[in-house]
Amino acid sequence: MSTKDFIFVLGGPGSGKGTQSAVIAKEYGIGYLSTGDLLRETIKKLENPPKDMSEEELNKIKELAGIMKNGGLVDDKTVIDLIKKKMSSSKEEHWFIDGFPRKMSQCEAFAAELGEPVTCLYINVPEDVLINRLLKRGETSGRADDNEEAIKKRLKTYIEESQPVIEHYKGKGKVAEIDGNRSIDQVHESCVEAIKKHWKLQNKVEEAVKNSKCCLLI
Ligand code: AP5
């Protein structure tokens, strides 16, 4: 684990953290995890709990589902354990960690165990735009927290708990702030530019296209 390095992808709910990091990770062959996705996979077990799941574990997962539905933050240990498990399951050396840390105690706990990020991408989007994006997504996403009430709570949690994290890393000179209120392609370009200052990246998609052209010529 200690040989791995990572970039935190931060921003409000609906800022485009997942959209950008999933695509860039695929494009450049970077490890990717989203704490929100890992938690949603965990609570999916409630739909069909394994027979050997203990009452205690079942109650814990129900508790996580309740917190997420209400736009709060689940406990640090649960999230950090999920991240460690995911990172150790793959040989990738560079990682995007999307949606973490969301509060100061998570920064401290993670730094003590896995070190400091290379940098943080902070995708900055005005609140009204965030709300509109999430309400629109809520029409089809089926996510329990994409409704007006939960969105307001997620924003409140973000302002109170997560913005201090961004300030913390700004103080360390470890924030690349990206204007996220532009087209997905424009945001993508700025994110890639910021990452390339820290990691030597090769575009796997472009390489694959080049290689396939070579094959055709032969
Ligand atoms: P999580 O899943 O991380 O939710 P979130 O932070 O609220 O953010 P989203 O995933 O909804 O949005 P996003 O920024 O990834 O944007 P996206 O790309 O999807 O967390 C869910 C919950 O899990 C939390 O509330 C908490 O309870 C718990 N949790 C997670 N991490 C935790 C942690 N570390 N500690 C404790 N608890 C934790 O885009 C959103 C929409 O906008 C999409 O429809 C997309 O198509 C659209 N869009 C994206 N970019 C653009 C653009 N440039 N222009 C127009 N539309 C765009």
mmCIF file with all atom_site columns, N, CA and C in Angstrom, residues 44-114:
data_model
loop_
_atom_site.group_PDB
_atom_site.id
_atom_site.type_symbol
_atom_site.label_atom_id
_atom_site.label_alt_id
_atom_site.label_comp_id
_atom_site.label_asym_id
_atom_site.label_entity_id
_atom_site.label_seq_id
_atom_site.pdbx_PDB_ins_code
_atom_site.Cartn_x
_atom_site.Cartn_y
_atom_site.Cartn_z
_atom_site.occupancy
_atom_site.B_iso_or_equiv
_atom_site.pdbx_formal_charge
_atom_site.auth_seq_id
_atom_site.auth_comp_id
_atom_site.auth_asym_id
_atom_site.auth_atom_id
_atom_site.pdbx_PDB_model_num
ATOM 1   N N  . LYS A 1 44  ? -26.397 -2.376  -0.792 1.00 0.00 ? 44  LYS A N  1
ATOM 2   C CA . LYS A 1 44  ? -27.158 -3.213  -1.733 1.00 0.00 ? 44  LYS A CA 1
ATOM 3   C C  . LYS A 1 44  ? -27.383 -4.610  -1.138 1.00 0.00 ? 44  LYS A C  1
ATOM 4   N N  . LYS A 1 45  ? -26.486 -4.984  -0.222 1.00 0.00 ? 45  LYS A N  1
ATOM 5   C CA . LYS A 1 45  ? -26.620 -6.315  0.412  1.00 0.00 ? 45  LYS A CA 1
ATOM 6   C C  . LYS A 1 45  ? -27.959 -6.436  1.139  1.00 0.00 ? 45  LYS A C  1
ATOM 7   N N  . LEU A 1 46  ? -28.568 -5.287  1.489  1.00 0.00 ? 46  LEU A N  1
ATOM 8   C CA . LEU A 1 46  ? -29.846 -5.340  2.211  1.00 0.00 ? 46  LEU A CA 1
ATOM 9   C C  . LEU A 1 46  ? -30.952 -5.928  1.344  1.00 0.00 ? 46  LEU A C  1
ATOM 10  N N  . GLU A 1 47  ? -30.780 -5.812  0.003  1.00 0.00 ? 47  GLU A N  1
ATOM 11  C CA . GLU A 1 47  ? -31.822 -6.316  -0.901 1.00 0.00 ? 47  GLU A CA 1
ATOM 12  C C  . GLU A 1 47  ? -31.929 -7.837  -0.823 1.00 0.00 ? 47  GLU A C  1
ATOM 13  N N  . ASN A 1 48  ? -30.761 -8.463  -0.586 1.00 0.00 ? 48  ASN A N  1
ATOM 14  C CA . ASN A 1 48  ? -30.758 -9.922  -0.536 1.00 0.00 ? 48  ASN A CA 1
ATOM 15  C C  . ASN A 1 48  ? -29.670 -10.379 0.446  1.00 0.00 ? 48  ASN A C  1
ATOM 16  N N  . PRO A 1 49  ? -29.893 -10.173 1.756  1.00 0.00 ? 49  PRO A N  1
ATOM 17  C CA . PRO A 1 49  ? -28.808 -10.416 2.719  1.00 0.00 ? 49  PRO A CA 1
ATOM 18  C C  . PRO A 1 49  ? -28.357 -11.876 2.720  1.00 0.00 ? 49  PRO A C  1
ATOM 19  N N  . PRO A 1 50  ? -27.027 -12.125 2.707  1.00 0.00 ? 50  PRO A N  1
ATOM 20  C CA . PRO A 1 50  ? -26.552 -13.510 2.775  1.00 0.00 ? 50  PRO A CA 1
ATOM 21  C C  . PRO A 1 50  ? -27.068 -14.163 4.063  1.00 0.00 ? 50  PRO A C  1
ATOM 22  N N  . LYS A 1 51  ? -27.341 -15.460 3.967  1.00 0.00 ? 51  LYS A N  1
ATOM 23  C CA . LYS A 1 51  ? -27.941 -16.157 5.129  1.00 0.00 ? 51  LYS A CA 1
ATOM 24  C C  . LYS A 1 51  ? -27.037 -16.101 6.359  1.00 0.00 ? 51  LYS A C  1
ATOM 25  N N  . ASP A 1 52  ? -25.701 -16.064 6.104  1.00 0.00 ? 52  ASP A N  1
ATOM 26  C CA . ASP A 1 52  ? -24.792 -16.103 7.249  1.00 0.00 ? 52  ASP A CA 1
ATOM 27  C C  . ASP A 1 52  ? -24.462 -14.702 7.803  1.00 0.00 ? 52  ASP A C  1
ATOM 28  N N  . MET A 1 53  ? -25.164 -13.667 7.317  1.00 0.00 ? 53  MET A N  1
ATOM 29  C CA . MET A 1 53  ? -24.879 -12.323 7.827  1.00 0.00 ? 53  MET A CA 1
ATOM 30  C C  . MET A 1 53  ? -25.428 -12.179 9.252  1.00 0.00 ? 53  MET A C  1
ATOM 31  N N  . SER A 1 54  ? -24.568 -11.673 10.139 1.00 0.00 ? 54  SER A N  1
ATOM 32  C CA . SER A 1 54  ? -25.002 -11.563 11.538 1.00 0.00 ? 54  SER A CA 1
ATOM 33  C C  . SER A 1 54  ? -25.997 -10.414 11.690 1.00 0.00 ? 54  SER A C  1
ATOM 34  N N  . GLU A 1 55  ? -26.761 -10.497 12.751 1.00 0.00 ? 55  GLU A N  1
ATOM 35  C CA . GLU A 1 55  ? -27.728 -9.441  13.090 1.00 0.00 ? 55  GLU A CA 1
ATOM 36  C C  . GLU A 1 55  ? -27.007 -8.097  13.233 1.00 0.00 ? 55  GLU A C  1
ATOM 37  N N  . GLU A 1 56  ? -25.818 -8.197  13.846 1.00 0.00 ? 56  GLU A N  1
ATOM 38  C CA . GLU A 1 56  ? -25.031 -6.983  14.100 1.00 0.00 ? 56  GLU A CA 1
ATOM 39  C C  . GLU A 1 56  ? -24.635 -6.309  12.771 1.00 0.00 ? 56  GLU A C  1
ATOM 40  N N  . GLU A 1 57  ? -24.171 -7.146  11.824 1.00 0.00 ? 57  GLU A N  1
ATOM 41  C CA . GLU A 1 57  ? -23.748 -6.603  10.522 1.00 0.00 ? 57  GLU A CA 1
ATOM 42  C C  . GLU A 1 57  ? -24.942 -6.022  9.765  1.00 0.00 ? 57  GLU A C  1
ATOM 43  N N  . LEU A 1 58  ? -26.058 -6.735  9.841  1.00 0.00 ? 58  LEU A N  1
ATOM 44  C CA . LEU A 1 58  ? -27.271 -6.267  9.177  1.00 0.00 ? 58  LEU A CA 1
ATOM 45  C C  . LEU A 1 58  ? -27.695 -4.895  9.722  1.00 0.00 ? 58  LEU A C  1
ATOM 46  N N  . ASN A 1 59  ? -27.647 -4.770  11.046 1.00 0.00 ? 59  ASN A N  1
ATOM 47  C CA . ASN A 1 59  ? -28.043 -3.496  11.667 1.00 0.00 ? 59  ASN A CA 1
ATOM 48  C C  . ASN A 1 59  ? -27.082 -2.381  11.287 1.00 0.00 ? 59  ASN A C  1
ATOM 49  N N  . LYS A 1 60  ? -25.801 -2.732  11.188 1.00 0.00 ? 60  LYS A N  1
ATOM 50  C CA . LYS A 1 60  ? -24.792 -1.742  10.815 1.00 0.00 ? 60  LYS A CA 1
ATOM 51  C C  . LYS A 1 60  ? -25.076 -1.214  9.402  1.00 0.00 ? 60  LYS A C  1
ATOM 52  N N  . ILE A 1 61  ? -25.393 -2.141  8.481  1.00 0.00 ? 61  ILE A N  1
ATOM 53  C CA . ILE A 1 61  ? -25.648 -1.729  7.092  1.00 0.00 ? 61  ILE A CA 1
ATOM 54  C C  . ILE A 1 61  ? -26.936 -0.891  7.011  1.00 0.00 ? 61  ILE A C  1
ATOM 55  N N  . LYS A 1 62  ? -27.934 -1.274  7.826  1.00 0.00 ? 62  LYS A N  1
ATOM 56  C CA . LYS A 1 62  ? -29.178 -0.484  7.850  1.00 0.00 ? 62  LYS A CA 1
ATOM 57  C C  . LYS A 1 62  ? -28.874 0.934   8.338  1.00 0.00 ? 62  LYS A C  1
ATOM 58  N N  . GLU A 1 63  ? -27.983 1.002   9.303  1.00 0.00 ? 63  GLU A N  1
ATOM 59  C CA . GLU A 1 63  ? -27.608 2.312   9.852  1.00 0.00 ? 63  GLU A CA 1
ATOM 60  C C  . GLU A 1 63  ? -26.937 3.164   8.761  1.00 0.00 ? 63  GLU A C  1
ATOM 61  N N  . LEU A 1 64  ? -26.025 2.544   7.984  1.00 0.00 ? 64  LEU A N  1
ATOM 62  C CA . LEU A 1 64  ? -25.344 3.260   6.892  1.00 0.00 ? 64  LEU A CA 1
ATOM 63  C C  . LEU A 1 64  ? -26.369 3.783   5.882  1.00 0.00 ? 64  LEU A C  1
ATOM 64  N N  . ALA A 1 65  ? -27.333 2.919   5.541  1.00 0.00 ? 65  ALA A N  1
ATOM 65  C CA . ALA A 1 65  ? -28.345 3.309   4.541  1.00 0.00 ? 65  ALA A CA 1
ATOM 66  C C  . ALA A 1 65  ? -29.130 4.523   5.038  1.00 0.00 ? 65  ALA A C  1
ATOM 67  N N  . GLY A 1 66  ? -29.469 4.528   6.322  1.00 0.00 ? 66  GLY A N  1
ATOM 68  C CA . GLY A 1 66  ? -30.234 5.638   6.909  1.00 0.00 ? 66  GLY A CA 1
ATOM 69  C C  . GLY A 1 66  ? -29.440 6.937   6.861  1.00 0.00 ? 66  GLY A C  1
ATOM 70  N N  . ILE A 1 67  ? -28.157 6.853   7.186  1.00 0.00 ? 67  ILE A N  1
ATOM 71  C CA . ILE A 1 67  ? -27.310 8.060   7.193  1.00 0.00 ? 67  ILE A CA 1
ATOM 72  C C  . ILE A 1 67  ? -27.215 8.628   5.775  1.00 0.00 ? 67  ILE A C  1
ATOM 73  N N  . MET A 1 68  ? -26.982 7.744   4.795  1.00 0.00 ? 68  MET A N  1
ATOM 74  C CA . MET A 1 68  ? -26.826 8.212   3.410  1.00 0.00 ? 68  MET A CA 1
ATOM 75  C C  . MET A 1 68  ? -28.123 8.828   2.889  1.00 0.00 ? 68  MET A C  1
ATOM 76  N N  . LYS A 1 69  ? -29.243 8.206   3.224  1.00 0.00 ? 69  LYS A N  1
ATOM 77  C CA . LYS A 1 69  ? -30.537 8.725   2.764  1.00 0.00 ? 69  LYS A CA 1
ATOM 78  C C  . LYS A 1 69  ? -30.776 10.124  3.313  1.00 0.00 ? 69  LYS A C  1
ATOM 79  N N  . ASN A 1 70  ? -30.208 10.380  4.490  1.00 0.00 ? 70  ASN A N  1
ATOM 80  C CA . ASN A 1 70  ? -30.402 11.687  5.130  1.00 0.00 ? 70  ASN A CA 1
ATOM 81  C C  . ASN A 1 70  ? -29.291 12.676  4.829  1.00 0.00 ? 70  ASN A C  1
ATOM 82  N N  . GLY A 1 71  ? -28.376 12.303  3.948  1.00 0.00 ? 71  GLY A N  1
ATOM 83  C CA . GLY A 1 71  ? -27.328 13.250  3.547  1.00 0.00 ? 71  GLY A CA 1
ATOM 84  C C  . GLY A 1 71  ? -26.251 13.483  4.593  1.00 0.00 ? 71  GLY A C  1
ATOM 85  N N  . GLY A 1 72  ? -26.153 12.587  5.570  1.00 0.00 ? 72  GLY A N  1
ATOM 86  C CA . GLY A 1 72  ? -25.097 12.727  6.586  1.00 0.00 ? 72  GLY A CA 1
ATOM 87  C C  . GLY A 1 72  ? -23.837 11.981  6.163  1.00 0.00 ? 72  GLY A C  1
ATOM 88  N N  . LEU A 1 73  ? -22.879 11.899  7.074  1.00 0.00 ? 73  LEU A N  1
ATOM 89  C CA . LEU A 1 73  ? -21.631 11.192  6.777  1.00 0.00 ? 73  LEU A CA 1
ATOM 90  C C  . LEU A 1 73  ? -21.540 9.935   7.624  1.00 0.00 ? 73  LEU A C  1
ATOM 91  N N  . VAL A 1 74  ? -21.171 8.833   7.005  1.00 0.00 ? 74  VAL A N  1
ATOM 92  C CA . VAL A 1 74  ? -21.014 7.588   7.758  1.00 0.00 ? 74  VAL A CA 1
ATOM 93  C C  . VAL A 1 74  ? -19.686 7.663   8.526  1.00 0.00 ? 74  VAL A C  1
ATOM 94  N N  . ASP A 1 75  ? -19.503 6.731   9.454  1.00 0.00 ? 75  ASP A N  1
ATOM 95  C CA . ASP A 1 75  ? -18.313 6.807   10.318 1.00 0.00 ? 75  ASP A CA 1
ATOM 96  C C  . ASP A 1 75  ? -17.015 6.598   9.537  1.00 0.00 ? 75  ASP A C  1
ATOM 97  N N  . ASP A 1 76  ? -15.954 7.207   10.038 1.00 0.00 ? 76  ASP A N  1
ATOM 98  C CA . ASP A 1 76  ? -14.668 7.210   9.328  1.00 0.00 ? 76  ASP A CA 1
ATOM 99  C C  . ASP A 1 76  ? -14.129 5.797   9.110  1.00 0.00 ? 76  ASP A C  1
ATOM 100 N N  . LYS A 1 77  ? -14.244 4.942   10.124 1.00 0.00 ? 77  LYS A N  1
ATOM 101 C CA . LYS A 1 77  ? -13.629 3.605   10.029 1.00 0.00 ? 77  LYS A CA 1
ATOM 102 C C  . LYS A 1 77  ? -14.245 2.819   8.861  1.00 0.00 ? 77  LYS A C  1
ATOM 103 N N  . THR A 1 78  ? -15.557 2.887   8.743  1.00 0.00 ? 78  THR A N  1
ATOM 104 C CA . THR A 1 78  ? -16.225 2.160   7.655  1.00 0.00 ? 78  THR A CA 1
ATOM 105 C C  . THR A 1 78  ? -15.664 2.602   6.307  1.00 0.00 ? 78  THR A C  1
ATOM 106 N N  . VAL A 1 79  ? -15.563 3.923   6.113  1.00 0.00 ? 79  VAL A N  1
ATOM 107 C CA . VAL A 1 79  ? -15.112 4.432   4.808  1.00 0.00 ? 79  VAL A CA 1
ATOM 108 C C  . VAL A 1 79  ? -13.648 4.077   4.568  1.00 0.00 ? 79  VAL A C  1
ATOM 109 N N  . ILE A 1 80  ? -12.825 4.274   5.568  1.00 0.00 ? 80  ILE A N  1
ATOM 110 C CA . ILE A 1 80  ? -11.383 4.023   5.373  1.00 0.00 ? 80  ILE A CA 1
ATOM 111 C C  . ILE A 1 80  ? -11.131 2.528   5.138  1.00 0.00 ? 80  ILE A C  1
ATOM 112 N N  . ASP A 1 81  ? -11.852 1.669   5.826  1.00 0.00 ? 81  ASP A N  1
ATOM 113 C CA . ASP A 1 81  ? -11.696 0.221   5.597  1.00 0.00 ? 81  ASP A CA 1
ATOM 114 C C  . ASP A 1 81  ? -12.076 -0.139  4.155  1.00 0.00 ? 81  ASP A C  1
ATOM 115 N N  . LEU A 1 82  ? -13.155 0.473   3.655  1.00 0.00 ? 82  LEU A N  1
ATOM 116 C CA . LEU A 1 82  ? -13.574 0.192   2.268  1.00 0.00 ? 82  LEU A CA 1
ATOM 117 C C  . LEU A 1 82  ? -12.503 0.653   1.283  1.00 0.00 ? 82  LEU A C  1
ATOM 118 N N  . ILE A 1 83  ? -11.905 1.812   1.534  1.00 0.00 ? 83  ILE A N  1
ATOM 119 C CA . ILE A 1 83  ? -10.862 2.336   0.631  1.00 0.00 ? 83  ILE A CA 1
ATOM 120 C C  . ILE A 1 83  ? -9.653  1.394   0.648  1.00 0.00 ? 83  ILE A C  1
ATOM 121 N N  . LYS A 1 84  ? -9.226  1.004   1.831  1.00 0.00 ? 84  LYS A N  1
ATOM 122 C CA . LYS A 1 84  ? -8.026  0.144   1.925  1.00 0.00 ? 84  LYS A CA 1
ATOM 123 C C  . LYS A 1 84  ? -8.264  -1.178  1.200  1.00 0.00 ? 84  LYS A C  1
ATOM 124 N N  . LYS A 1 85  ? -9.467  -1.733  1.386  1.00 0.00 ? 85  LYS A N  1
ATOM 125 C CA . LYS A 1 85  ? -9.784  -3.018  0.751  1.00 0.00 ? 85  LYS A CA 1
ATOM 126 C C  . LYS A 1 85  ? -9.733  -2.872  -0.774 1.00 0.00 ? 85  LYS A C  1
ATOM 127 N N  . LYS A 1 86  ? -10.317 -1.793  -1.267 1.00 0.00 ? 86  LYS A N  1
ATOM 128 C CA . LYS A 1 86  ? -10.362 -1.585  -2.721 1.00 0.00 ? 86  LYS A CA 1
ATOM 129 C C  . LYS A 1 86  ? -8.946  -1.367  -3.278 1.00 0.00 ? 86  LYS A C  1
ATOM 130 N N  . MET A 1 87  ? -8.150  -0.544  -2.585 1.00 0.00 ? 87  MET A N  1
ATOM 131 C CA . MET A 1 87  ? -6.815  -0.247  -3.108 1.00 0.00 ? 87  MET A CA 1
ATOM 132 C C  . MET A 1 87  ? -5.910  -1.468  -3.065 1.00 0.00 ? 87  MET A C  1
ATOM 133 N N  . SER A 1 88  ? -6.100  -2.304  -2.049 1.00 0.00 ? 88  SER A N  1
ATOM 134 C CA . SER A 1 88  ? -5.202  -3.458  -1.965 1.00 0.00 ? 88  SER A CA 1
ATOM 135 C C  . SER A 1 88  ? -5.641  -4.585  -2.894 1.00 0.00 ? 88  SER A C  1
ATOM 136 N N  . SER A 1 89  ? -6.835  -4.419  -3.507 1.00 0.00 ? 89  SER A N  1
ATOM 137 C CA . SER A 1 89  ? -7.312  -5.486  -4.403 1.00 0.00 ? 89  SER A CA 1
ATOM 138 C C  . SER A 1 89  ? -6.758  -5.320  -5.814 1.00 0.00 ? 89  SER A C  1
ATOM 139 N N  . SER A 1 90  ? -5.988  -4.249  -6.048 1.00 0.00 ? 90  SER A N  1
ATOM 140 C CA . SER A 1 90  ? -5.521  -3.988  -7.414 1.00 0.00 ? 90  SER A CA 1
ATOM 141 C C  . SER A 1 90  ? -4.066  -3.531  -7.393 1.00 0.00 ? 90  SER A C  1
ATOM 142 N N  . LYS A 1 91  ? -3.364  -3.804  -8.507 1.00 0.00 ? 91  LYS A N  1
ATOM 143 C CA . LYS A 1 91  ? -1.933  -3.474  -8.551 1.00 0.00 ? 91  LYS A CA 1
ATOM 144 C C  . LYS A 1 91  ? -1.669  -2.024  -8.955 1.00 0.00 ? 91  LYS A C  1
ATOM 145 N N  . GLU A 1 92  ? -2.727  -1.274  -9.298 1.00 0.00 ? 92  GLU A N  1
ATOM 146 C CA . GLU A 1 92  ? -2.526  0.115   -9.741 1.00 0.00 ? 92  GLU A CA 1
ATOM 147 C C  . GLU A 1 92  ? -1.681  0.885   -8.730 1.00 0.00 ? 92  GLU A C  1
ATOM 148 N N  . GLU A 1 93  ? -0.814  1.754   -9.248 1.00 0.00 ? 93  GLU A N  1
ATOM 149 C CA . GLU A 1 93  ? 0.005   2.568   -8.333 1.00 0.00 ? 93  GLU A CA 1
ATOM 150 C C  . GLU A 1 93  ? -0.567  3.960   -8.139 1.00 0.00 ? 93  GLU A C  1
ATOM 151 N N  . HIS A 1 94  ? -1.220  4.497   -9.210 1.00 0.00 ? 94  HIS A N  1
ATOM 152 C CA . HIS A 1 94  ? -1.837  5.818   -9.104 1.00 0.00 ? 94  HIS A CA 1
ATOM 153 C C  . HIS A 1 94  ? -3.345  5.648   -8.903 1.00 0.00 ? 94  HIS A C  1
ATOM 154 N N  . TRP A 1 95  ? -3.898  6.422   -7.976 1.00 0.00 ? 95  TRP A N  1
ATOM 155 C CA . TRP A 1 95  ? -5.333  6.283   -7.674 1.00 0.00 ? 95  TRP A CA 1
ATOM 156 C C  . TRP A 1 95  ? -6.036  7.620   -7.627 1.00 0.00 ? 95  TRP A C  1
ATOM 157 N N  . PHE A 1 96  ? -7.279  7.628   -8.139 1.00 0.00 ? 96  PHE A N  1
ATOM 158 C CA . PHE A 1 96  ? -8.210  8.723   -7.876 1.00 0.00 ? 96  PHE A CA 1
ATOM 159 C C  . PHE A 1 96  ? -9.121  8.272   -6.751 1.00 0.00 ? 96  PHE A C  1
ATOM 160 N N  . ILE A 1 97  ? -9.199  9.071   -5.717 1.00 0.00 ? 97  ILE A N  1
ATOM 161 C CA . ILE A 1 97  ? -10.114 8.755   -4.619 1.00 0.00 ? 97  ILE A CA 1
ATOM 162 C C  . ILE A 1 97  ? -11.203 9.828   -4.628 1.00 0.00 ? 97  ILE A C  1
ATOM 163 N N  . ASP A 1 98  ? -12.379 9.413   -5.057 1.00 0.00 ? 98  ASP A N  1
ATOM 164 C CA . ASP A 1 98  ? -13.494 10.348  -5.295 1.00 0.00 ? 98  ASP A CA 1
ATOM 165 C C  . ASP A 1 98  ? -14.415 10.379  -4.080 1.00 0.00 ? 98  ASP A C  1
ATOM 166 N N  . GLY A 1 99  ? -14.608 11.595  -3.547 1.00 0.00 ? 99  GLY A N  1
ATOM 167 C CA . GLY A 1 99  ? -15.563 11.759  -2.438 1.00 0.00 ? 99  GLY A CA 1
ATOM 168 C C  . GLY A 1 99  ? -14.957 11.557  -1.062 1.00 0.00 ? 99  GLY A C  1
ATOM 169 N N  . PHE A 1 100 ? -13.666 11.669  -0.979 1.00 0.00 ? 100 PHE A N  1
ATOM 170 C CA . PHE A 1 100 ? -12.961 11.459  0.284  1.00 0.00 ? 100 PHE A CA 1
ATOM 171 C C  . PHE A 1 100 ? -11.715 12.332  0.271  1.00 0.00 ? 100 PHE A C  1
ATOM 172 N N  . PRO A 1 101 ? -11.294 12.924  1.385  1.00 0.00 ? 101 PRO A N  1
ATOM 173 C CA . PRO A 1 101 ? -11.950 12.958  2.694  1.00 0.00 ? 101 PRO A CA 1
ATOM 174 C C  . PRO A 1 101 ? -13.052 14.009  2.728  1.00 0.00 ? 101 PRO A C  1
ATOM 175 N N  . ARG A 1 102 ? -14.036 13.752  3.561  1.00 0.00 ? 102 ARG A N  1
ATOM 176 C CA . ARG A 1 102 ? -15.179 14.654  3.641  1.00 0.00 ? 102 ARG A CA 1
ATOM 177 C C  . ARG A 1 102 ? -15.225 15.363  4.974  1.00 0.00 ? 102 ARG A C  1
ATOM 178 N N  . LYS A 1 103 ? -14.322 15.058  5.860  1.00 0.00 ? 103 LYS A N  1
ATOM 179 C CA . LYS A 1 103 ? -14.227 15.802  7.114  1.00 0.00 ? 103 LYS A CA 1
ATOM 180 C C  . LYS A 1 103 ? -12.798 15.704  7.628  1.00 0.00 ? 103 LYS A C  1
ATOM 181 N N  . MET A 1 104 ? -12.448 16.626  8.517  1.00 0.00 ? 104 MET A N  1
ATOM 182 C CA . MET A 1 104 ? -11.051 16.715  8.944  1.00 0.00 ? 104 MET A CA 1
ATOM 183 C C  . MET A 1 104 ? -10.551 15.425  9.595  1.00 0.00 ? 104 MET A C  1
ATOM 184 N N  . SER A 1 105 ? -11.407 14.758  10.351 1.00 0.00 ? 105 SER A N  1
ATOM 185 C CA . SER A 1 105 ? -10.930 13.535  11.017 1.00 0.00 ? 105 SER A CA 1
ATOM 186 C C  . SER A 1 105 ? -10.529 12.473  9.980  1.00 0.00 ? 105 SER A C  1
ATOM 187 N N  . GLN A 1 106 ? -11.174 12.501  8.806  1.00 0.00 ? 106 GLN A N  1
ATOM 188 C CA . GLN A 1 106 ? -10.811 11.532  7.752  1.00 0.00 ? 106 GLN A CA 1
ATOM 189 C C  . GLN A 1 106 ? -9.436  11.863  7.170  1.00 0.00 ? 106 GLN A C  1
ATOM 190 N N  . CYS A 1 107 ? -9.143  13.157  7.013  1.00 0.00 ? 107 CYS A N  1
ATOM 191 C CA . CYS A 1 107 ? -7.806  13.555  6.502  1.00 0.00 ? 107 CYS A CA 1
ATOM 192 C C  . CYS A 1 107 ? -6.739  13.026  7.448  1.00 0.00 ? 107 CYS A C  1
ATOM 193 N N  . GLU A 1 108 ? -6.992  13.263  8.744  1.00 0.00 ? 108 GLU A N  1
ATOM 194 C CA . GLU A 1 108 ? -5.962  12.903  9.728  1.00 0.00 ? 108 GLU A CA 1
ATOM 195 C C  . GLU A 1 108 ? -5.772  11.392  9.801  1.00 0.00 ? 108 GLU A C  1
ATOM 196 N N  . ALA A 1 109 ? -6.886  10.661  9.860  1.00 0.00 ? 109 ALA A N  1
ATOM 197 C CA . ALA A 1 109 ? -6.786  9.196   9.976  1.00 0.00 ? 109 ALA A CA 1
ATOM 198 C C  . ALA A 1 109 ? -6.112  8.602   8.740  1.00 0.00 ? 109 ALA A C  1
ATOM 199 N N  . PHE A 1 110 ? -6.468  9.117   7.576  1.00 0.00 ? 110 PHE A N  1
ATOM 200 C CA . PHE A 1 110 ? -5.914  8.565   6.334  1.00 0.00 ? 110 PHE A CA 1
ATOM 201 C C  . PHE A 1 110 ? -4.427  8.894   6.218  1.00 0.00 ? 110 PHE A C  1
ATOM 202 N N  . ALA A 1 111 ? -4.072  10.132  6.578  1.00 0.00 ? 111 ALA A N  1
ATOM 203 C CA . ALA A 1 111 ? -2.658  10.536  6.499  1.00 0.00 ? 111 ALA A CA 1
ATOM 204 C C  . ALA A 1 111 ? -1.804  9.655   7.410  1.00 0.00 ? 111 ALA A C  1
ATOM 205 N N  . ALA A 1 112 ? -2.326  9.330   8.577  1.00 0.00 ? 112 ALA A N  1
ATOM 206 C CA . ALA A 1 112 ? -1.557  8.512   9.525  1.00 0.00 ? 112 ALA A CA 1
ATOM 207 C C  . ALA A 1 112 ? -1.315  7.106   8.970  1.00 0.00 ? 112 ALA A C  1
ATOM 208 N N  . GLU A 1 113 ? -2.273  6.594   8.204  1.00 0.00 ? 113 GLU A N  1
ATOM 209 C CA . GLU A 1 113 ? -2.138  5.214   7.706  1.00 0.00 ? 113 GLU A CA 1
ATOM 210 C C  . GLU A 1 113 ? -1.533  5.127   6.313  1.00 0.00 ? 113 GLU A C  1
ATOM 211 N N  . LEU A 1 114 ? -1.894  6.066   5.430  1.00 0.00 ? 114 LEU A N  1
ATOM 212 C CA . LEU A 1 114 ? -1.498  5.933   4.015  1.00 0.00 ? 114 LEU A CA 1
ATOM 213 C C  . LEU A 1 114 ? -0.766  7.132   3.440  1.00 0.00 ? 114 LEU A C  1
#
